[in-house]
């Protein structure tokens, strides 16, 4: 029998009470399951459960802080489940996972509704959850063996429950007391030789199921030289991707941009603005014609905007093509209008005009299949990339460039030392055909055009009219910081190591102040000049944002060992996830190029970091330096320092080291 509280919302008064069946939490991986009846009591502060005998409440057996709950949702029943266990639901919280069984559907719905009401606005709500039980050391839904593994099913309730909280501004960095208790000789993680493989997470979308988009995760090991320490979120299959009237939910935090990306800037906030100036606007075109044009384009993220049947309304049509999907799928998203006359695809992110809405979704998928990547025009003579990269001013003449020697190679091609006009040393990144999409090249080049700072690698231009495409930057004499630390680190003073960190922090403070998120900060992506100054490089993953949040879409790779918890759990980036990576980079510098968490693979790192473990203090780092890097690894992004605050913390140490 369900009991509700009587007109009292104080923290100690019950909101809901009922005798429910509780499943053991299997704290040991292979421990057997057992089931016990417990009296569950929900209050504003806690969900507690008690022994219950002879119609009386006994001793409390457990309690969960409401603020620590991250997800409350149904669970798919196991096969051949007894009648009394037909209505399970789960409570996912910071420290564990609890399975509870209601007696009927009405009871379960009441508990879900009450709990979801209380956790509304909680920090770190899950975007995805596991729809199957964790049994015998693995989840039945996706076969993952790590209990802390990211969820595999899109949690539709997230969009309604998530409330963005404003970040505290100008908060001074704080250092946990337990930092000083970590002995120098007893590391939390011991570093040896780099592991030989890395884990790649692959997700398969199947939104036909009535509980939302299923994301099946397959973990596989790839050779270290191909993808060192990276996970990739990649679609495997998208057959019969949901079409029709299924409601699209957005789960991403939005971040709009003012950058010019080859499209006319919006000059009016009126809905009636002339859209014919935009190459993505198709006007009055039929649904079948639209789908035909998008399939002809055949690129992931190809899109157009067309008039809806309802006068004055619009539809965004978007093409997606998975690896083994020859035909591809076209999704149609209706542009809605709220009570304040604002336009939106995702109801939390509203805009004054169609161009502003499209501009935002070009940088954030926000619950759609993918970002709006490639506008498909019904007009002739589309502007080529080489011109849209700044009206041609960044396009260099290929014959003016001379290749001298190879400096290194990477995923996208080879980097050469070269000369421009026979006298200026430059670095030439040669993009081989098929290794980088037009969208990725466009993203990196556009980003570098916007960035100019002494501690960022200078961008000179591109050769984009034929393959191999060139991205031309300044030549940095001593090359990659990681390699330099490994080969010359023992010759450096600790003051020089600190100065290297300060240089990187200066460059990152510039990005932070101009609302850019790097998303791939590491020693391997910084370069050492002839005077030992360090510059930040490799802006292929950099994004411009307005609200300091970016949620990556399917297809994004990310380096697990440099990633903050909110990245590997929710694919959520901000300047504070860059701060986390900067802490790892400081550790790399003071350990002279050792690999972080080298005894652990990616899955183990996710578990360890989620449990609160952090890297040990390198021998060359003082207590104060370690406190600074440790402050970058706070579990809560808002409690990490800003880059400007980090500069203020490092500055006195630089002055102290000066003669």
XYZ file of C-alpha atoms in Angstrom:
659
model
C 0.000 0.000 0.000
C 1.498 3.346 -1.057
C 1.310 6.152 1.476
C 1.805 9.832 0.694
C 2.868 12.584 3.098
C 0.182 14.916 4.355
C 0.733 18.584 3.362
C 4.283 18.797 4.694
C 7.379 19.187 2.524
C 10.012 19.381 5.266
C 13.150 17.327 4.679
C 12.326 14.836 7.427
C 8.724 14.151 6.436
C 7.959 11.263 4.122
C 6.683 11.903 0.619
C 6.072 8.256 -0.205
C 6.253 4.991 1.750
C 5.757 1.424 0.580
C 6.896 -2.115 1.239
C 9.015 -3.041 -1.799
C 11.325 -5.854 -2.817
C 15.011 -4.910 -2.845
C 17.710 -6.746 -4.753
C 21.159 -7.217 -3.211
C 23.725 -4.827 -4.654
C 26.284 -7.481 -5.710
C 29.227 -5.611 -4.251
C 31.441 -8.485 -5.307
C 31.434 -9.015 -9.044
C 30.134 -12.589 -9.027
C 28.202 -12.623 -5.756
C 24.742 -14.279 -5.997
C 21.595 -12.176 -6.033
C 19.099 -12.233 -3.172
C 15.873 -10.361 -2.519
C 14.471 -8.870 0.686
C 11.334 -6.979 1.570
C 12.108 -3.512 2.884
C 10.016 -0.499 3.836
C 11.113 2.279 1.494
C 10.642 5.870 2.682
C 11.171 8.862 0.412
C 11.787 12.319 1.895
C 13.130 15.552 0.431
C 16.590 14.656 1.682
C 16.892 10.859 1.416
C 15.564 7.597 0.068
C 15.876 5.168 2.984
C 14.869 1.542 3.478
C 14.127 -0.289 6.727
C 13.454 -3.708 8.129
C 9.691 -4.242 8.488
C 8.144 -6.841 10.755
C 4.758 -7.189 12.399
C 3.495 -3.946 10.852
C 6.334 -1.998 12.474
C 9.340 -0.192 11.051
C 12.605 -1.730 12.222
C 16.201 -0.588 11.951
C 17.362 1.368 8.921
C 19.343 -0.828 6.513
C 20.432 1.833 4.048
C 19.942 5.383 2.795
C 20.715 7.356 -0.384
C 21.174 11.125 -0.421
C 18.683 12.576 -2.935
C 21.318 15.030 -4.192
C 23.574 12.112 -5.169
C 20.977 10.356 -7.341
C 21.846 10.533 -11.046
C 19.090 8.482 -12.649
C 15.780 6.820 -11.748
C 14.284 4.631 -14.460
C 12.665 1.294 -15.277
C 14.728 -1.854 -15.918
C 13.869 -4.485 -18.508
C 12.807 -7.661 -16.624
C 15.028 -10.713 -16.952
C 13.775 -13.788 -18.787
C 11.524 -16.137 -16.798
C 11.055 -13.580 -14.037
C 8.630 -14.537 -11.208
C 5.395 -12.559 -10.885
C 6.627 -10.608 -7.854
C 9.575 -9.234 -9.847
C 7.799 -8.063 -13.000
C 7.993 -4.308 -12.227
C 11.628 -3.387 -11.499
C 13.146 0.076 -11.414
C 16.630 1.331 -10.630
C 18.211 4.129 -8.637
C 21.636 5.083 -9.986
C 23.535 7.238 -7.508
C 27.069 8.498 -7.035
C 28.289 5.481 -5.088
C 26.305 2.620 -6.554
C 23.271 1.082 -8.202
C 20.099 -0.087 -6.454
C 17.407 -2.339 -7.989
C 13.896 -2.241 -6.500
C 10.723 -4.133 -7.456
C 7.243 -2.649 -7.170
C 4.167 -4.831 -6.819
C 2.444 -3.453 -9.916
C 2.804 -0.875 -12.687
C 0.818 1.782 -10.840
C 3.137 1.543 -7.837
C 6.243 1.679 -9.996
C 4.970 4.743 -11.873
C 4.254 6.535 -8.596
C 7.780 5.908 -7.354
C 9.369 6.960 -10.631
C 7.294 10.138 -10.750
C 8.018 11.028 -7.107
C 11.748 10.312 -7.318
C 12.215 12.106 -10.632
C 10.456 15.130 -9.194
C 12.876 15.234 -6.248
C 16.055 14.807 -8.314
C 15.103 17.463 -10.840
C 18.066 19.764 -11.268
C 20.539 17.434 -9.520
C 24.137 17.825 -10.722
C 25.539 15.082 -12.967
C 22.243 13.536 -14.066
C 22.904 10.784 -16.578
C 22.308 11.341 -20.266
C 22.352 7.566 -20.752
C 21.563 4.631 -18.485
C 21.622 0.818 -18.633
C 18.235 -0.638 -19.549
C 19.236 -4.146 -18.444
C 20.286 -5.584 -15.077
C 23.892 -5.967 -13.967
C 24.091 -9.737 -13.479
C 27.097 -12.028 -12.959
C 29.587 -9.267 -13.592
C 28.064 -7.681 -16.720
C 25.117 -5.616 -17.934
C 22.550 -7.703 -19.814
C 21.776 -4.820 -22.189
C 25.267 -4.187 -23.548
C 27.517 -6.864 -22.006
C 29.837 -4.300 -20.420
C 31.658 -5.799 -17.443
C 32.429 -2.549 -15.602
C 29.680 -1.503 -13.217
C 30.717 2.139 -13.645
C 30.603 1.892 -17.465
C 28.742 4.693 -19.287
C 25.096 3.898 -19.986
C 23.988 2.414 -23.284
C 20.423 3.774 -23.557
C 19.466 7.414 -24.020
C 17.563 8.546 -20.913
C 14.658 10.501 -22.318
C 13.693 11.893 -18.914
C 17.009 13.781 -18.804
C 15.760 16.534 -21.104
C 12.897 17.322 -18.709
C 14.825 16.913 -15.456
C 18.118 18.627 -16.271
C 18.352 22.212 -15.072
C 21.504 24.123 -15.993
C 23.044 25.811 -12.992
C 25.189 28.873 -13.302
C 28.839 28.355 -12.605
C 30.383 30.237 -9.693
C 32.489 33.077 -11.058
C 35.919 34.202 -9.856
C 36.194 31.335 -7.420
C 39.688 31.068 -5.982
C 41.368 27.672 -6.337
C 41.033 25.448 -3.288
C 43.220 22.490 -2.435
C 41.807 19.441 -0.611
C 43.244 18.645 2.806
C 43.978 15.082 1.777
C 46.557 16.294 -0.774
C 49.107 16.818 1.990
C 48.456 13.335 3.352
C 49.592 11.563 0.184
C 53.129 10.283 0.888
C 55.786 10.884 -1.740
C 56.835 7.233 -1.878
C 53.345 5.679 -2.036
C 51.723 6.620 -5.358
C 48.045 6.141 -6.041
C 48.997 5.114 -9.582
C 52.426 3.667 -10.383
C 53.866 4.533 -13.807
C 55.842 2.092 -15.950
C 55.918 1.445 -19.700
C 52.949 2.543 -21.868
C 50.275 -0.045 -22.478
C 50.146 -1.610 -25.899
C 46.507 -1.128 -26.665
C 43.633 1.161 -26.070
C 39.890 0.862 -25.885
C 37.411 2.179 -28.396
C 33.761 2.541 -27.454
C 31.290 2.044 -30.269
C 27.608 2.851 -30.017
C 24.765 1.531 -32.102
C 21.585 3.584 -32.311
C 18.245 1.834 -32.404
C 15.442 4.216 -31.409
C 12.688 1.852 -32.513
C 12.419 0.517 -28.981
C 9.684 2.173 -26.959
C 12.052 3.211 -24.170
C 14.152 5.524 -26.370
C 17.378 5.340 -28.329
C 19.341 2.201 -27.549
C 23.115 2.674 -27.609
C 24.810 -0.736 -27.693
C 28.453 -0.482 -26.642
C 31.148 -2.764 -28.008
C 34.611 -2.332 -26.476
C 37.492 -3.459 -28.610
C 41.262 -3.036 -28.411
C 43.069 -1.212 -31.200
C 46.844 -1.097 -31.745
C 48.494 1.666 -29.742
C 50.119 3.242 -32.797
C 46.715 3.744 -34.418
C 44.724 5.240 -31.550
C 46.911 5.733 -28.455
C 44.794 6.150 -25.328
C 41.609 7.180 -27.161
C 38.023 6.095 -27.089
C 35.842 6.670 -30.100
C 32.085 7.094 -30.035
C 31.052 5.667 -33.376
C 27.853 4.436 -34.983
C 27.951 0.848 -36.187
C 24.512 0.567 -37.702
C 21.419 2.704 -38.059
C 18.951 0.637 -40.046
C 15.384 1.760 -39.821
C 16.384 4.829 -37.834
C 13.203 6.269 -36.399
C 11.288 8.508 -38.765
C 7.825 9.972 -38.691
C 6.476 11.733 -35.638
C 8.668 10.368 -32.858
C 9.577 13.299 -30.663
C 13.273 14.266 -30.665
C 14.715 15.118 -27.293
C 17.789 17.224 -26.816
C 20.212 16.228 -24.086
C 23.099 18.528 -24.879
C 23.967 21.797 -23.178
C 23.884 24.400 -25.902
C 26.671 26.627 -27.082
C 26.169 29.095 -29.929
C 28.848 30.804 -31.944
C 29.472 34.196 -33.556
C 32.183 32.932 -35.886
C 31.756 33.351 -39.612
C 31.644 29.951 -41.281
C 31.100 30.936 -44.874
C 27.435 31.800 -44.364
C 25.901 35.293 -44.167
C 25.662 36.672 -40.646
C 22.176 37.142 -39.261
C 21.402 40.851 -39.306
C 17.834 40.683 -38.044
C 15.999 38.908 -35.264
C 12.727 38.864 -37.174
C 11.360 35.478 -38.206
C 10.460 36.951 -41.610
C 14.145 37.527 -42.431
C 14.948 36.645 -46.042
C 16.349 33.096 -45.943
C 17.082 32.956 -49.664
C 20.567 34.341 -48.964
C 21.526 31.101 -47.191
C 22.723 28.098 -49.147
C 20.993 25.712 -46.752
C 17.513 27.102 -47.451
C 15.551 25.077 -49.993
C 12.225 26.926 -49.792
C 9.130 25.102 -51.002
C 10.550 21.691 -51.833
C 8.753 18.405 -51.312
C 9.856 15.890 -48.697
C 10.726 13.294 -51.353
C 12.774 15.807 -53.397
C 14.567 16.872 -50.220
C 15.474 13.288 -49.327
C 16.687 12.633 -52.873
C 19.050 15.643 -52.772
C 20.401 14.730 -49.339
C 21.067 11.135 -50.405
C 22.828 12.389 -53.533
C 25.120 14.452 -51.308
C 25.684 11.274 -49.282
C 27.623 12.925 -46.459
C 27.072 12.479 -42.735
C 25.374 15.661 -41.517
C 24.157 16.887 -44.913
C 21.139 19.106 -44.274
C 18.724 21.661 -45.637
C 15.912 23.830 -44.304
C 12.592 23.862 -46.124
C 9.138 25.294 -45.675
C 6.737 23.130 -43.702
C 3.178 22.494 -44.818
C 2.052 24.899 -42.106
C 2.517 28.464 -43.340
C 5.365 30.326 -41.633
C 6.935 27.165 -40.172
C 10.080 25.314 -41.203
C 11.566 21.809 -41.193
C 15.230 20.888 -40.855
C 16.037 17.727 -42.819
C 19.228 15.889 -41.888
C 21.056 12.947 -43.480
C 22.963 10.297 -41.515
C 24.891 7.331 -42.831
C 26.409 4.665 -40.604
C 29.395 2.504 -41.540
C 27.449 -0.491 -42.897
C 24.436 1.505 -44.046
C 24.475 1.874 -47.830
C 21.250 3.833 -48.130
C 21.469 6.181 -45.169
C 18.643 7.796 -43.216
C 16.978 11.193 -43.462
C 15.456 12.662 -40.312
C 13.041 15.607 -40.362
C 12.984 18.008 -37.400
C 10.187 20.561 -37.150
C 11.096 24.043 -35.968
C 8.760 24.942 -33.100
C 7.835 28.266 -31.545
C 7.347 28.868 -27.817
C 5.078 31.304 -25.959
C 7.717 34.033 -26.249
C 7.811 33.643 -30.037
C 11.282 32.046 -29.895
C 12.230 29.273 -32.319
C 13.668 25.917 -31.308
C 14.385 22.332 -32.289
C 15.341 21.464 -28.706
C 12.953 23.271 -26.383
C 15.648 24.352 -23.915
C 17.600 26.202 -26.605
C 15.587 28.950 -28.258
C 16.616 31.556 -30.797
C 15.319 34.748 -32.360
C 15.715 33.600 -35.933
C 16.188 30.561 -38.157
C 19.809 31.514 -39.067
C 20.766 31.711 -35.379
C 19.105 28.361 -34.691
C 20.933 26.736 -37.610
C 24.212 28.369 -36.590
C 23.958 26.811 -33.127
C 23.124 23.327 -34.395
C 26.077 23.466 -36.773
C 28.242 23.265 -33.652
C 26.081 21.092 -31.375
C 23.996 18.053 -32.251
C 21.785 18.645 -29.168
C 20.013 15.301 -29.407
C 19.838 15.040 -33.207
C 21.585 12.252 -35.112
C 24.545 14.531 -35.763
C 25.487 18.181 -36.154
C 24.342 20.119 -39.205
C 27.621 19.645 -41.060
C 27.138 20.079 -44.815
C 24.505 22.489 -46.203
C 22.900 21.116 -49.342
C 21.932 23.899 -51.714
C 19.299 23.891 -54.424
C 21.169 26.808 -55.988
C 23.939 26.535 -58.555
C 27.564 27.724 -58.217
C 28.151 26.909 -54.566
C 31.124 28.783 -53.060
C 34.179 26.467 -52.791
C 35.924 25.871 -49.489
C 39.058 27.705 -50.579
C 37.089 30.922 -51.031
C 34.862 30.605 -47.983
C 37.972 30.235 -45.814
C 38.223 33.997 -45.750
C 37.503 35.201 -49.304
C 40.743 33.668 -50.526
C 43.132 35.656 -48.312
C 44.271 32.482 -46.521
C 44.760 30.471 -49.711
C 48.483 30.116 -50.441
C 50.032 29.254 -53.783
C 51.256 25.683 -53.723
C 54.192 26.511 -56.006
C 55.507 28.967 -53.399
C 55.951 26.143 -50.871
C 58.987 23.840 -50.831
C 59.042 20.603 -48.820
C 62.396 20.011 -47.078
C 62.117 17.099 -44.636
C 59.546 15.029 -42.781
C 59.038 16.006 -39.139
C 56.496 13.370 -38.161
C 53.252 11.684 -39.097
C 49.838 11.320 -37.546
C 46.312 10.105 -38.125
C 45.586 12.678 -40.854
C 48.878 12.706 -42.733
C 52.482 13.836 -42.610
C 54.040 17.029 -41.234
C 56.993 18.469 -43.159
C 59.486 21.237 -42.558
C 59.168 23.508 -45.545
C 59.897 26.957 -46.851
C 57.557 29.600 -48.152
C 58.878 31.722 -51.024
C 62.285 30.127 -50.462
C 63.087 32.055 -47.292
C 60.560 31.505 -44.495
C 60.634 28.265 -42.490
C 57.147 26.800 -42.069
C 55.519 23.567 -40.931
C 53.296 21.976 -43.564
C 50.623 19.544 -42.429
C 49.757 17.458 -45.476
C 46.220 16.073 -45.291
C 45.979 12.889 -47.296
C 42.783 12.203 -49.208
C 40.142 10.376 -47.193
C 41.841 10.885 -43.822
C 40.069 14.131 -42.905
C 36.619 15.174 -44.026
C 35.994 18.574 -45.563
C 34.098 19.439 -42.396
C 37.055 18.542 -40.144
C 39.519 20.446 -42.303
C 37.168 23.427 -42.449
C 36.754 23.322 -38.635
C 40.492 23.263 -37.892
C 41.459 25.935 -40.421
C 38.641 28.293 -39.386
C 39.571 27.912 -35.730
C 43.246 28.675 -36.335
C 42.335 31.806 -38.294
C 40.592 33.188 -35.229
C 43.464 32.530 -32.814
C 46.504 34.755 -32.427
C 48.632 34.678 -29.271
C 52.378 34.302 -28.545
C 51.715 30.970 -26.806
C 49.632 29.522 -29.642
C 51.137 28.180 -32.869
C 50.714 30.771 -35.648
C 48.573 29.924 -38.658
C 49.767 31.109 -42.067
C 47.298 29.659 -44.550
C 46.100 26.663 -46.572
C 46.388 25.061 -49.976
C 42.922 23.579 -50.361
C 42.255 23.404 -54.106
C 43.564 19.849 -54.577
C 44.962 16.937 -52.577
C 47.037 16.648 -50.595
C 45.597 19.637 -48.737
C 48.169 21.730 -46.855
C 47.687 23.498 -43.537
C 50.660 25.835 -43.138
C 51.808 27.032 -39.693
C 54.925 28.456 -38.097
C 57.844 26.069 -37.658
C 58.702 25.343 -34.004
C 62.332 24.239 -33.729
C 62.351 21.651 -30.934
C 59.124 19.899 -31.876
C 56.670 18.044 -29.666
C 56.815 18.799 -25.925
C 56.280 15.140 -25.003
C 59.230 13.950 -27.084
C 61.388 16.814 -25.858
C 60.699 15.903 -22.226
C 61.621 12.276 -22.878
C 64.880 13.094 -24.659
C 66.048 16.273 -22.876
C 63.984 16.392 -19.674
C 66.826 15.344 -17.356
C 68.811 18.389 -18.449
C 66.060 20.801 -17.377
C 65.747 22.581 -14.035
C 62.437 22.414 -12.155
C 62.091 26.166 -12.752
C 62.202 25.486 -16.510
C 59.557 22.775 -16.166
C 57.335 25.229 -14.285
C 57.920 27.855 -16.985
C 56.777 25.375 -19.638
C 53.547 24.806 -17.708
C 53.102 28.569 -17.349
C 53.471 29.050 -21.122
C 50.771 26.466 -21.809
C 48.544 28.020 -19.154
C 48.938 31.440 -20.812
C 47.848 30.037 -24.157
C 44.896 28.242 -22.568
C 43.880 31.363 -20.618
C 43.677 33.150 -23.969
C 41.446 30.402 -25.387
C 39.314 30.497 -22.237
C 38.893 34.279 -22.392
C 37.870 34.078 -26.047
C 35.396 31.239 -25.390
C 37.279 28.420 -27.098
C 37.505 24.873 -25.716
C 40.604 22.983 -26.911
C 39.356 19.472 -25.997
C 42.690 17.744 -26.721
C 45.235 19.429 -24.466
C 48.229 17.178 -23.763
C 52.029 17.346 -23.950
C 51.897 15.645 -27.351
C 49.934 18.622 -28.712
C 52.312 21.346 -27.528
C 55.527 22.421 -29.248
C 58.875 23.609 -27.844
C 60.602 26.564 -29.521
C 64.328 27.303 -29.713
C 64.197 29.411 -26.527
C 62.363 26.559 -24.721
C 59.100 28.500 -24.709
C 56.088 26.253 -25.284
C 53.142 26.863 -27.609
C 49.776 25.101 -27.743
C 49.018 23.416 -31.051
C 46.629 20.966 -32.748
C 43.247 22.699 -32.849
C 41.378 19.991 -34.751
C 38.963 19.383 -31.856
C 38.713 23.015 -30.695
C 35.227 24.503 -30.466
C 33.919 28.040 -29.988
C 31.112 28.313 -27.423
C 29.107 31.036 -25.754
C 27.991 29.307 -22.546
C 31.191 27.307 -21.926
C 29.566 23.965 -22.678
C 29.850 21.583 -25.601
C 28.446 18.051 -25.847
C 30.144 15.939 -28.495
C 28.102 13.999 -31.025
C 28.420 10.438 -32.291
C 31.725 9.943 -34.087
C 33.882 11.966 -31.707
C 37.165 10.538 -30.463
C 38.504 11.560 -27.075
C 41.674 10.735 -25.085
C 40.417 8.958 -21.976
C 43.479 9.447 -19.783
C 43.410 13.217 -20.264
C 39.623 13.472 -19.931
C 37.590 14.731 -16.986
C 34.827 12.490 -15.534
C 32.090 14.527 -17.232
C 33.748 13.825 -20.589
C 33.990 10.048 -20.401
C 30.604 9.707 -18.678
C 28.553 12.357 -20.510
C 30.771 13.554 -23.442
C 30.444 17.009 -21.901
C 33.223 19.552 -22.498
C 33.932 22.990 -21.052
C 36.926 25.171 -20.187
C 36.950 23.205 -16.903
C 37.498 19.917 -18.752
C 40.454 21.682 -20.396
C 41.641 22.574 -16.879
C 41.521 18.867 -15.944
C 43.656 18.059 -19.006
C 46.071 20.856 -18.044
C 46.559 19.150 -14.670
C 47.467 15.936 -16.518
C 49.844 17.931 -18.759
C 51.545 19.408 -15.656
C 51.964 15.850 -14.396
C 53.500 14.837 -17.761
C 55.945 17.741 -17.581
C 57.100 17.072 -14.008
C 57.365 13.318 -14.652
C 59.482 14.085 -17.770
C 57.071 12.595 -20.267
C 55.763 9.515 -18.489
C 52.379 8.191 -19.543
C 49.599 8.876 -17.027
C 47.918 5.798 -15.454
C 50.253 3.551 -17.425
C 49.345 0.387 -15.491
C 45.676 0.739 -16.377
C 43.687 0.503 -19.569
C 40.968 3.015 -20.404
C 38.146 1.121 -18.694
C 40.147 0.819 -15.490
C 41.011 4.525 -15.575
C 37.313 5.386 -15.845
C 36.569 3.282 -12.760
C 39.549 4.527 -10.735
C 38.989 8.213 -11.495
C 35.240 7.871 -10.847
C 36.067 6.383 -7.445
C 38.187 9.436 -6.582
C 41.692 8.150 -7.298
C 44.156 10.655 -8.737
C 47.711 10.581 -10.088
C 50.511 10.554 -7.531
C 52.959 13.452 -7.064
C 55.919 13.281 -9.482
C 59.302 13.311 -7.752
C 60.287 16.662 -9.307
C 57.058 18.410 -8.227
C 57.030 20.288 -4.923
C 54.046 20.058 -2.584
C 52.817 23.437 -3.839
C 53.145 22.490 -7.503
C 51.318 19.221 -6.823
C 48.537 21.114 -5.054
C 48.055 23.210 -8.180
C 47.810 20.216 -10.509
C 45.619 18.367 -7.977
C 43.186 21.298 -7.875
C 42.598 20.732 -11.599
C 41.216 17.255 -10.829
C 38.241 18.142 -8.629
C 35.283 15.906 -9.432
C 32.999 18.948 -9.806
C 33.954 21.163 -12.777
C 32.782 24.332 -11.029
C 35.243 23.733 -8.194
C 38.261 23.553 -10.473
C 40.204 26.802 -10.951
C 40.042 28.823 -14.155
C 43.165 29.198 -16.265
C 43.439 32.801 -15.107
C 43.386 31.616 -11.493
C 46.004 28.985 -12.325
C 48.258 31.714 -13.739
C 47.858 33.613 -10.466
C 48.794 30.465 -8.525
C 51.880 29.687 -10.641
C 53.163 33.265 -10.875
C 54.522 33.489 -7.278
C 56.385 30.209 -7.775
C 58.077 31.616 -10.908
C 59.142 34.727 -9.023
C 60.531 32.575 -6.211
C 62.663 30.569 -8.633
C 64.195 33.652 -10.275
C 67.758 34.535 -9.148
